[in-house]
């Protein structure tokens, strides 16, 4: 039997199964666990009680030790043992080794349930802010690509069949806009993560005058989650919201990857991927494959799976804390890792893509101009349906149409000659500005609590 910090003896197999991957995954929560504890202990020291739980000088002692643990963790030196079970017990063990009885007081009025919930939310905030930073770089790359090749004609497709004149600028900023608009979901997920569950304890509050607004301020959250039971119910929900937003973003990125794969295959050849971004075959000497983009597609499927797993876990779970929730950690951590690396690699690929202008122009079959030609007939008085039939019966007349003229002819908002690059510049700058404000505010809190 193994003895744990809570002193109950647990069968080693049961312990190993219930601990699961926590000792490894929780290493990513050490900083956030220490930050949460520093805020909790500071708040405890300010509580108006006849006999204080901890005094202010004691709280400062704890804070200094927590800062030392954070330093150790940042250099990769902090260890979570199996009999610690998780980061929370590991930190308490170390504080007790260093500070004796004072270390044993830090968990007063708190449960691992609100503790882990606050750790995860701090971690989510940090990760999402980094992700926003990577997304801004991808958006910059897409918009720069669009600007550079703005008016290069590209066959616009529906059902994958040639449809109407498009342009490289339209294609590229179209993908950028999909990503930009998708950020409203990610922003909503960030706002959900920005709520403080600390002080809900096991999910039902405690008979101590906890100042939950104080820890909310110290930790830099927008507001506390009001209801203690609600705060415990929100564990996993918040992670699922993040994963839902990530899955949707990844679906958008997967379509970008798919377009790049198609348009760079020899049969299209509108685009060229740099040789060094392609991987070869062990048997076919001629091969340069877009493996990197194929993996973007598969990662999108993977993140969707993680999102489904996170919701599936929740839907039949009774109210209050259940250990099932421990498994939500791997899901959101994996989802964020996969998404961040995907966004980063796509920014690199987009920067490297070359455009083959003659191939883009050569792809314009007469039919691509048909709708434009019918609309010219409308302009000279022919009813639309008659113009439509007339053009369809004489597609051969369109053999000499000029793709560049067709691109230049559509000047309304968002059409080939109406792409407003300033709009994209401002929208991206806004995303960047919001991200930076949040980052600065958050870093101030981190610094004040744990250095
Ligand atoms: N490692 C646990 C988790 O992630 C910590 C909370 C444990 N709480 C409990 N009541 N057993 O959920």
mmCIF file of N, CA and C in Angstrom, residues 250 254 257 261 279 290-302 338 342 345:
data_model
loop_
_atom_site.group_PDB
_atom_site.id
_atom_site.type_symbol
_atom_site.label_atom_id
_atom_site.label_comp_id
_atom_site.label_asym_id
_atom_site.label_seq_id
_atom_site.Cartn_x
_atom_site.Cartn_y
_atom_site.Cartn_z
ATOM 1 N N UNK A 250 -9.330 25.009 -36.688
ATOM 2 C CA UNK A 250 -8.553 23.995 -37.410
ATOM 3 C C UNK A 250 -9.260 23.573 -38.700
ATOM 4 N N UNK A 254 -7.585 23.740 -42.243
ATOM 5 C CA UNK A 254 -7.507 22.534 -43.065
ATOM 6 C C UNK A 254 -7.935 22.830 -44.504
ATOM 7 N N UNK A 257 -5.093 24.481 -46.161
ATOM 8 C CA UNK A 257 -4.089 23.468 -46.514
ATOM 9 C C UNK A 257 -4.525 22.703 -47.755
ATOM 10 N N UNK A 261 -2.634 22.315 -51.321
ATOM 11 C CA UNK A 261 -2.267 21.011 -51.891
ATOM 12 C C UNK A 261 -2.759 20.923 -53.339
ATOM 13 N N UNK A 279 8.478 16.726 -48.825
ATOM 14 C CA UNK A 279 9.261 15.558 -48.426
ATOM 15 C C UNK A 279 9.208 14.525 -49.541
ATOM 16 N N UNK A 290 3.566 17.221 -50.500
ATOM 17 C CA UNK A 290 3.176 18.255 -49.522
ATOM 18 C C UNK A 290 2.731 17.643 -48.196
ATOM 19 N N UNK A 291 3.543 16.728 -47.653
ATOM 20 C CA UNK A 291 3.173 16.029 -46.401
ATOM 21 C C UNK A 291 2.751 17.011 -45.311
ATOM 22 N N UNK A 292 3.457 18.133 -45.248
ATOM 23 C CA UNK A 292 3.206 19.086 -44.157
ATOM 24 C C UNK A 292 1.745 19.538 -44.181
ATOM 25 N N UNK A 293 1.209 19.737 -45.391
ATOM 26 C CA UNK A 293 -0.174 20.212 -45.501
ATOM 27 C C UNK A 293 -1.183 19.083 -45.294
ATOM 28 N N UNK A 294 -0.776 17.871 -45.666
ATOM 29 C CA UNK A 294 -1.660 16.724 -45.417
ATOM 30 C C UNK A 294 -1.819 16.524 -43.910
ATOM 31 N N UNK A 295 -0.716 16.750 -43.183
ATOM 32 C CA UNK A 295 -0.791 16.593 -41.725
ATOM 33 C C UNK A 295 -1.652 17.673 -41.080
ATOM 34 N N UNK A 296 -1.717 18.855 -41.716
ATOM 35 C CA UNK A 296 -2.629 19.886 -41.210
ATOM 36 C C UNK A 296 -4.068 19.361 -41.271
ATOM 37 N N UNK A 297 -4.402 18.706 -42.378
ATOM 38 C CA UNK A 297 -5.750 18.114 -42.498
ATOM 39 C C UNK A 297 -5.998 17.107 -41.382
ATOM 40 N N UNK A 298 -5.011 16.238 -41.154
ATOM 41 C CA UNK A 298 -5.228 15.198 -40.140
ATOM 42 C C UNK A 298 -5.286 15.800 -38.739
ATOM 43 N N UNK A 299 -4.503 16.856 -38.505
ATOM 44 C CA UNK A 299 -4.546 17.503 -37.177
ATOM 45 C C UNK A 299 -5.918 18.154 -36.949
ATOM 46 N N UNK A 300 -6.503 18.653 -38.020
ATOM 47 C CA UNK A 300 -7.844 19.247 -37.875
ATOM 48 C C UNK A 300 -8.825 18.178 -37.416
ATOM 49 N N UNK A 301 -8.709 16.991 -37.992
ATOM 50 C CA UNK A 301 -9.576 15.886 -37.585
ATOM 51 C C UNK A 301 -9.301 15.521 -36.128
ATOM 52 N N UNK A 302 -8.026 15.542 -35.784
ATOM 53 C CA UNK A 302 -7.635 15.185 -34.417
ATOM 54 C C UNK A 302 -8.223 16.165 -33.393
ATOM 55 N N UNK A 338 -1.452 21.144 -30.593
ATOM 56 C CA UNK A 338 -1.600 20.809 -32.013
ATOM 57 C C UNK A 338 -1.989 22.054 -32.805
ATOM 58 N N UNK A 342 0.320 24.019 -35.616
ATOM 59 C CA UNK A 342 -0.250 24.057 -36.969
ATOM 60 C C UNK A 342 -0.299 25.494 -37.500
ATOM 61 N N UNK A 345 3.237 26.554 -38.414
ATOM 62 C CA UNK A 345 3.812 25.952 -39.631
ATOM 63 C C UNK A 345 3.116 26.507 -40.872
#
